[in-house]
Short mmCIF file of C-alpha atoms in Angstrom, two decimals:
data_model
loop_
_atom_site.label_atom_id
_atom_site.label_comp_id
_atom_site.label_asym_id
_atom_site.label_seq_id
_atom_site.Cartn_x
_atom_site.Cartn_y
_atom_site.Cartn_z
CA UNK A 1 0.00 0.00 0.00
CA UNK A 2 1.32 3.28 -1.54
CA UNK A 3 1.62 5.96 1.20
CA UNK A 4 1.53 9.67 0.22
CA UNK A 5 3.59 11.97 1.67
CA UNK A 6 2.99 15.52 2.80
CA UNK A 7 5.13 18.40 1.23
CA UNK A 8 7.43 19.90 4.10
CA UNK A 9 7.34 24.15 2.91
CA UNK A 10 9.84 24.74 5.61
CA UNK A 11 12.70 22.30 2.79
CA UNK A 12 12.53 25.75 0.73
CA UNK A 13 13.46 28.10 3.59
CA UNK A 14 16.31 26.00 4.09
CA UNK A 15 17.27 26.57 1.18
CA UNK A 16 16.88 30.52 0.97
CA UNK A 17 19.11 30.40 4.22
CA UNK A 18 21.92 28.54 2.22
CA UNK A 19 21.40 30.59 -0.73
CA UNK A 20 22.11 33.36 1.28
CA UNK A 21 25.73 31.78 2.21
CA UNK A 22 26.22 32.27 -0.76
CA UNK A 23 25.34 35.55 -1.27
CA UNK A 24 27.28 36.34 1.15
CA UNK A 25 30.21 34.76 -0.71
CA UNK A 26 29.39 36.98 -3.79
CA UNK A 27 29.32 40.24 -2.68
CA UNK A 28 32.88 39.71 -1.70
CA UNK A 29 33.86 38.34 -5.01
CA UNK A 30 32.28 41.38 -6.31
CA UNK A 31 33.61 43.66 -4.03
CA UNK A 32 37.63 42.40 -4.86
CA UNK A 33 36.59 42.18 -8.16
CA UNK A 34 35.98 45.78 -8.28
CA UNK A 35 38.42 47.00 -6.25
CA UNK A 36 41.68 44.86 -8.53
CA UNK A 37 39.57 46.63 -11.54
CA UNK A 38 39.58 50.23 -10.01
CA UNK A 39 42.66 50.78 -7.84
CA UNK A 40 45.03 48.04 -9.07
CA UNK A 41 44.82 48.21 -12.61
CA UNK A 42 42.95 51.46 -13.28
CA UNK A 43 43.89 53.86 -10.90
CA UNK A 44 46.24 53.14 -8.51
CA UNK A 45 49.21 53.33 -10.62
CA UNK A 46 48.82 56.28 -12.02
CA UNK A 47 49.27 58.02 -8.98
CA UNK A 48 52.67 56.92 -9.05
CA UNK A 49 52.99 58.55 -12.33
CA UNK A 50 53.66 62.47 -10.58
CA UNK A 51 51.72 63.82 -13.08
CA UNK A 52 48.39 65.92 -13.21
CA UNK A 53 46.19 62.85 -13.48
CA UNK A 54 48.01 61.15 -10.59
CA UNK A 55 45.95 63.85 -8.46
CA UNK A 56 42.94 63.15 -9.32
CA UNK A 57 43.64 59.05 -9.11
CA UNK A 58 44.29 59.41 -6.25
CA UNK A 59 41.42 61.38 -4.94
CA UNK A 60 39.31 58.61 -6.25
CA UNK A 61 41.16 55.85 -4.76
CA UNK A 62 40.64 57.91 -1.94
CA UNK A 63 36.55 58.15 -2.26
CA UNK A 64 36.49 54.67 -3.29
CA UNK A 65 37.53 53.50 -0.17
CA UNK A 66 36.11 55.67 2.34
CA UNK A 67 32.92 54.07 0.65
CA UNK A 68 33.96 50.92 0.76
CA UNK A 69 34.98 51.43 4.46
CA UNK A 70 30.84 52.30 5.10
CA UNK A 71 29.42 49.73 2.73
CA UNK A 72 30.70 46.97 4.47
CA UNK A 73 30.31 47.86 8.08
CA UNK A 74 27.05 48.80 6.43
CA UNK A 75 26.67 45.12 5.47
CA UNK A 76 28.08 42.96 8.36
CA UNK A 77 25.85 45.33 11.10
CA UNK A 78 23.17 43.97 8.92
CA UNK A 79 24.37 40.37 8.84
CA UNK A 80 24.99 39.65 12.56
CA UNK A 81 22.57 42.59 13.94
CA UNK A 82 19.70 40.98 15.33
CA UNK A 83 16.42 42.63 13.81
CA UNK A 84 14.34 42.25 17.04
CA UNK A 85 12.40 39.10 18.55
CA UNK A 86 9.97 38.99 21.04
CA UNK A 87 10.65 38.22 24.41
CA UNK A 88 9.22 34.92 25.72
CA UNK A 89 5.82 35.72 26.75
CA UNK A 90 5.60 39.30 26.79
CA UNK A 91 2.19 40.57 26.87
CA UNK A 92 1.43 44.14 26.11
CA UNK A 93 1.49 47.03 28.99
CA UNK A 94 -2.00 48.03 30.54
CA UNK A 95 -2.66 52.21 31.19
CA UNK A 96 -2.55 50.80 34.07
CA UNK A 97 0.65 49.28 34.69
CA UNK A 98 2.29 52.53 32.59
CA UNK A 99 1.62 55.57 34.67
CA UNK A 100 5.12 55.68 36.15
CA UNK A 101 6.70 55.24 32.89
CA UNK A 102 3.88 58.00 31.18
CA UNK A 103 5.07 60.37 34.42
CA UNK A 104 8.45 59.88 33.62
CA UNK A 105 8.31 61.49 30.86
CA UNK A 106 10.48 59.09 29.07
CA UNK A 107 8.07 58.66 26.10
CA UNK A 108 6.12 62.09 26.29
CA UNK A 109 9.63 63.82 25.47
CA UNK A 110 9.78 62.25 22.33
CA UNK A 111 6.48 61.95 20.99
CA UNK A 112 4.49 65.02 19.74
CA UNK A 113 1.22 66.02 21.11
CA UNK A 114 -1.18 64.85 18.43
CA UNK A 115 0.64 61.27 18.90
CA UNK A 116 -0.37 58.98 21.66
CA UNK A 117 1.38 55.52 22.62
CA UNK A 118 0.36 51.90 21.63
CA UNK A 119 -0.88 51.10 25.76
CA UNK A 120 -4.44 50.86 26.68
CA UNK A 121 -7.30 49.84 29.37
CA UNK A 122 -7.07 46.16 30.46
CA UNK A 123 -10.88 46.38 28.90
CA UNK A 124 -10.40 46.95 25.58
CA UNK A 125 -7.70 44.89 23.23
CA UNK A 126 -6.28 46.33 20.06
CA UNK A 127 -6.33 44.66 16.79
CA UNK A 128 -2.97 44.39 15.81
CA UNK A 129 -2.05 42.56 18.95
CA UNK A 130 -2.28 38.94 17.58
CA UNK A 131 -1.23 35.61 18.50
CA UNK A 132 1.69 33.32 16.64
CA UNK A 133 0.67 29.89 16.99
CA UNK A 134 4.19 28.88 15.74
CA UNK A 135 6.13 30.66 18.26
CA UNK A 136 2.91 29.84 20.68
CA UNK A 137 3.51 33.91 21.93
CA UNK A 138 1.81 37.17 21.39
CA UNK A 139 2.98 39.33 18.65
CA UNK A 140 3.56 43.44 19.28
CA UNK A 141 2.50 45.38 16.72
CA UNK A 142 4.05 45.44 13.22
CA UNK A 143 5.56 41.73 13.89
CA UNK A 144 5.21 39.24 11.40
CA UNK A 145 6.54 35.27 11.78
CA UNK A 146 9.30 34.69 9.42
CA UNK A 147 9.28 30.84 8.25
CA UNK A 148 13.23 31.08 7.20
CA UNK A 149 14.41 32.50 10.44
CA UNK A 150 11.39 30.57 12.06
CA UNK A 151 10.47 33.04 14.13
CA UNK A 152 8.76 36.43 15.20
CA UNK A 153 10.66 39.19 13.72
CA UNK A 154 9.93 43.04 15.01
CA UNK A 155 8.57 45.57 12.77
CA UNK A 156 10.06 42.75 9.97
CA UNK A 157 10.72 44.36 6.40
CA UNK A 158 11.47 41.61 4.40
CA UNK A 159 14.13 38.25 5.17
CA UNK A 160 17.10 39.66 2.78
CA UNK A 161 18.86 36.59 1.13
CA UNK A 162 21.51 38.63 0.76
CA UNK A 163 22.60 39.47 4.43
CA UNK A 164 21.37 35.79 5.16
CA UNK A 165 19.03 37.84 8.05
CA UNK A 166 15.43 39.57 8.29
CA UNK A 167 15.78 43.47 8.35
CA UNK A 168 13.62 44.57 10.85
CA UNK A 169 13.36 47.09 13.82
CA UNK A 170 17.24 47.17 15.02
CA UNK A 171 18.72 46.89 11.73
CA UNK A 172 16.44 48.52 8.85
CA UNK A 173 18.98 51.61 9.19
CA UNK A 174 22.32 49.51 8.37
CA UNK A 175 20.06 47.64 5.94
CA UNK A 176 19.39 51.45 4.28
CA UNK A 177 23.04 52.24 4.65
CA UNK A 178 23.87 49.47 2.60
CA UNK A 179 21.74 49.92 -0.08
CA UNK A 180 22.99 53.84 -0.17
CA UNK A 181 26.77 53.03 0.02
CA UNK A 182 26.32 50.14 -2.38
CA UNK A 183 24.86 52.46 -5.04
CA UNK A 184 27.51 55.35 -4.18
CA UNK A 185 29.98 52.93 -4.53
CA UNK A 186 28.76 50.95 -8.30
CA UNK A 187 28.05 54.08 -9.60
CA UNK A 188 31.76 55.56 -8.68
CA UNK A 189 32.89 52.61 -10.33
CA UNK A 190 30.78 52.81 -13.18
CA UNK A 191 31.75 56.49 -13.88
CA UNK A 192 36.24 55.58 -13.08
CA UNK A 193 35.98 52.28 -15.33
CA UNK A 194 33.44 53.82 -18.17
CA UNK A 195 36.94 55.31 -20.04
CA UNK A 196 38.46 52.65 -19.62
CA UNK A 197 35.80 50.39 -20.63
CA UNK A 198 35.45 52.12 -24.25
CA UNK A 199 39.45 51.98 -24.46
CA UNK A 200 38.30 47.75 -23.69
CA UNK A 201 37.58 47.57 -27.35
CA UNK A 202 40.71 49.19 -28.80
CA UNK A 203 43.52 47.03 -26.56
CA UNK A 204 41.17 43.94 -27.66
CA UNK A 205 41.84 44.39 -31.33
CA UNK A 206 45.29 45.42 -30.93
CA UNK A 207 46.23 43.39 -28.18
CA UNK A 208 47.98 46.01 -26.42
CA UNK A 209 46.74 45.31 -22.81
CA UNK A 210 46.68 41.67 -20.35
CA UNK A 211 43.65 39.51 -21.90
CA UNK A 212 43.14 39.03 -18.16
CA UNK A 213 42.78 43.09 -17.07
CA UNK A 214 40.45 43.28 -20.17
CA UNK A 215 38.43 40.54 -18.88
CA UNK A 216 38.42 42.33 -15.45
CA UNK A 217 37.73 45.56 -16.67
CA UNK A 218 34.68 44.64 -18.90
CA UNK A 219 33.27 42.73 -15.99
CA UNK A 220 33.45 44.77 -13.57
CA UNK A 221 32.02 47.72 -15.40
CA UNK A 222 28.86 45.75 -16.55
CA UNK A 223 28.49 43.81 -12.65
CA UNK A 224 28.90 48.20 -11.09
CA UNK A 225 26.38 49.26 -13.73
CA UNK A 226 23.74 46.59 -13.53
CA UNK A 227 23.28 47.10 -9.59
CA UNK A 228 23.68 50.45 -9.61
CA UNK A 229 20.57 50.94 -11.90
CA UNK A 230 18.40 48.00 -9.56
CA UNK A 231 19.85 49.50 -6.52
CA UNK A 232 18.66 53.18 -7.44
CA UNK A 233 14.66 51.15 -8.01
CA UNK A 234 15.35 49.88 -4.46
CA UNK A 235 16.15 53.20 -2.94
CA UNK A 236 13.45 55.31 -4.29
CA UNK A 237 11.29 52.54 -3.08
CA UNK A 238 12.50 52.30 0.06
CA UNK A 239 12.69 55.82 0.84
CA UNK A 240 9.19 56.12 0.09
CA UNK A 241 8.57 53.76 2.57
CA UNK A 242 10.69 55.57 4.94
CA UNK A 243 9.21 58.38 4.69
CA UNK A 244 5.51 57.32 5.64
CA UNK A 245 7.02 55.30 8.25
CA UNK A 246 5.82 51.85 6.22
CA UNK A 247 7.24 48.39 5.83
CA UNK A 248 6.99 46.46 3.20
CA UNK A 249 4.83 43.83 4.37
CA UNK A 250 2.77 46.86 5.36
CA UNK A 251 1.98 49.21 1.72
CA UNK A 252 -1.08 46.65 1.02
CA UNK A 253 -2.31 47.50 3.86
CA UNK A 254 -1.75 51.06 3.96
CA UNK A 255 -3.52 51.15 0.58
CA UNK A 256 -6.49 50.63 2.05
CA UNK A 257 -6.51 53.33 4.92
CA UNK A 258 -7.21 56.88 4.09
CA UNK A 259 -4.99 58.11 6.61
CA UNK A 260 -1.32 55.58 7.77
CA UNK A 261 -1.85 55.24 11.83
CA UNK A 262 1.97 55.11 12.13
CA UNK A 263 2.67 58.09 9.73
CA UNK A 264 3.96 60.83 12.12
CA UNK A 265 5.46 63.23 9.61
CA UNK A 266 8.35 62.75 7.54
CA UNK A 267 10.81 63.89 10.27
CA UNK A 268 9.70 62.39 12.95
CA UNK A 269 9.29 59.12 10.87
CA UNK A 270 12.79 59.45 9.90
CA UNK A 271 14.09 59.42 13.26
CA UNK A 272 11.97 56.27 14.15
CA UNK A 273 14.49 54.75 12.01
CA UNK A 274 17.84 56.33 12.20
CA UNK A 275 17.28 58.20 15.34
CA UNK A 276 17.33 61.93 17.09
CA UNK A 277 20.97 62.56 16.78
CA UNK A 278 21.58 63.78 13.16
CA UNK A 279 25.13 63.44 13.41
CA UNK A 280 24.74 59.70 13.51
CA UNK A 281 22.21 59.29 10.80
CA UNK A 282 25.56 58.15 7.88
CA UNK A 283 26.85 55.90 10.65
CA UNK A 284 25.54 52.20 11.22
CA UNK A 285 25.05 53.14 14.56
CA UNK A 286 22.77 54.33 17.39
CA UNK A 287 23.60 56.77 20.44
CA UNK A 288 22.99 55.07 24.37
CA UNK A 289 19.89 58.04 24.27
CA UNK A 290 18.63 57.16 21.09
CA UNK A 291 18.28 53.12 22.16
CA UNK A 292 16.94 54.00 25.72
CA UNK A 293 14.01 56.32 24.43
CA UNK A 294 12.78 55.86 20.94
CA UNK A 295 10.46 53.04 21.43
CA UNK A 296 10.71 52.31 17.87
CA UNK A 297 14.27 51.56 17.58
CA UNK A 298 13.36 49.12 20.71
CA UNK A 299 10.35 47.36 18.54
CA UNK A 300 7.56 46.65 20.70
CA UNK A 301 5.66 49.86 21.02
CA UNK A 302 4.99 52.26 18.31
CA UNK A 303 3.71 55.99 18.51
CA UNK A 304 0.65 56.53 16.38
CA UNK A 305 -1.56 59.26 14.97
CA UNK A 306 -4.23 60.93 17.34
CA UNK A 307 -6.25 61.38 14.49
CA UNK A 308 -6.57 57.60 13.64
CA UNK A 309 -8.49 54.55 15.26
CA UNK A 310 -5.63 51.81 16.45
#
């Protein structure tokens, strides 16, 4: 007797997390692929030339690594950064059970006056408090279940195959980082390799240059060119989200109120994500302050409009 057997889904997320491995393994053979292509055979010698033109190679040398520097402590914050999980059975805070923290003034120095926080009577229960069967806990607000990290991720974005990690609430700023020092950094290769990548068809007729630096060069300038032009789709679409203070899991939703309950204005939405302290917003970092008191950045408890029904 023939017995069928059930498809296990959870084979395919094991996958994705080995695919990301991977991934991982080919943004750094992208990343020494550009840089033998820009500083070692394009640039960097001519700056030992003493010559006008060694100035300005070695201003972008320069550039391209202070970007370099960024993108990847852009990238491994969001590798090994944990995006936020919830505590073993935490339970939302009752009015109740917050008037010394609403005294404190902890939260009420940070959000404006037509926002009020996510806590509420022990009568009433809000909506988007829900229940994950899977992790058998309750989920905050804005948490979704991820099936490749197999668990409840806060405010979760998206699981990034890339960065082999969900972005979420503690690491959607490195995650933005990355995607702006990634396209600083392809397009500043694009624009240093583009001569060189028209002279690519002159050396290869008269075989003046390395077939291997031609090979090189011509990769490298197509790899820089093709992300910078899907990275610039991501950013616009991710600063878009940014800027009404939306995930991505979240714009289907948000389609279908007239006015976004966590849209606070685009600064203050900003700073849910990269913080108060301006000076810090370029970094992959947070200040001690920032951490303590933006209950965003913390991912359980989220500010919302006055002016909309939670």
């Amino acid at each position: 007797m023939l017995c069928c057997r059930r498809a296990n889904p959870f084979v395919l997320c094991t996958g994705l997390r080995v695919l990301g491995y991977f991934m991982i393994l080919l943004v750094a053979a992208i990343v020494a692929l550009s840089y033998y292509a820009v500083v070692v055979v394009a640039w960097g010698p001519l700056i030992l030339h003493g010559e006008a033109a060694s100035v300005l190679a070695f201003a972008i040398v320069v550039i391209f690594h202070v970007l370099l520097v960024f993108l990847l402590w852009s990238y491994f914050m969001v590798v090994f950064q944990d995006p936020g999980s919830v505590p073993e059975n935490w339970r939302p805070i009752l009015d109740e059970e917050n008037v010394e923290a609403a005294t404190s003034g902890t939260l009420s120095d940070y959000v404006a006056p037509e926002i009020r926080t996510s806590t509420w009577s022990s009568s009433e229960r809000r909506p988007d408090i829900t229940y994950c069967s899977r992790c058998q806990n309750n989920r905050p607000p804005r948490c979704h279940h991820c099936s490749i990290c197999q668990r409840c991720i806060l405010k979760m974005d998206h699981h990034c195959v890339w960065v082999v990690n969900c972005v979420g609430a503690r690491n959607y700023k490195f995650f933005l980082l990355f995607l702006l020092y990634t396209f600083l950094e392809t397009c500043l290769d694009t624009i240093v390799l583009l001569p060189r990548f028209i002279k690519f068809f002159g050396d290869a007729r008269n075989h003046s240059s390395s077939p291997g630096n031609l090979a090189i060069i011509f990769l490298a300038f197509v790899l820089n060119l093709a992300f910078a032009l899907s990275l610039l789709c991501f950013l616009f679409m991710h600063a878009s989200l940014l800027l009404s203070n939306t995930t991505t899991i979240e714009v289907y939703e948000k389609k279908k109120s007239v006015r976004w309950k966590y849209d606070l204005g685009k600064r203050k939405n900003i700073e849910q994500v990269f913080g108060t302290k301006k000076i810090l917003w370029f970094f992959p970092l947070y200040s001690s302050e920032d951490l303590e008191n933006t209950p965003a950045l913390q991912g359980l408890d989220f500010p919302m409009r006055s002016d909309v029904e939670g």
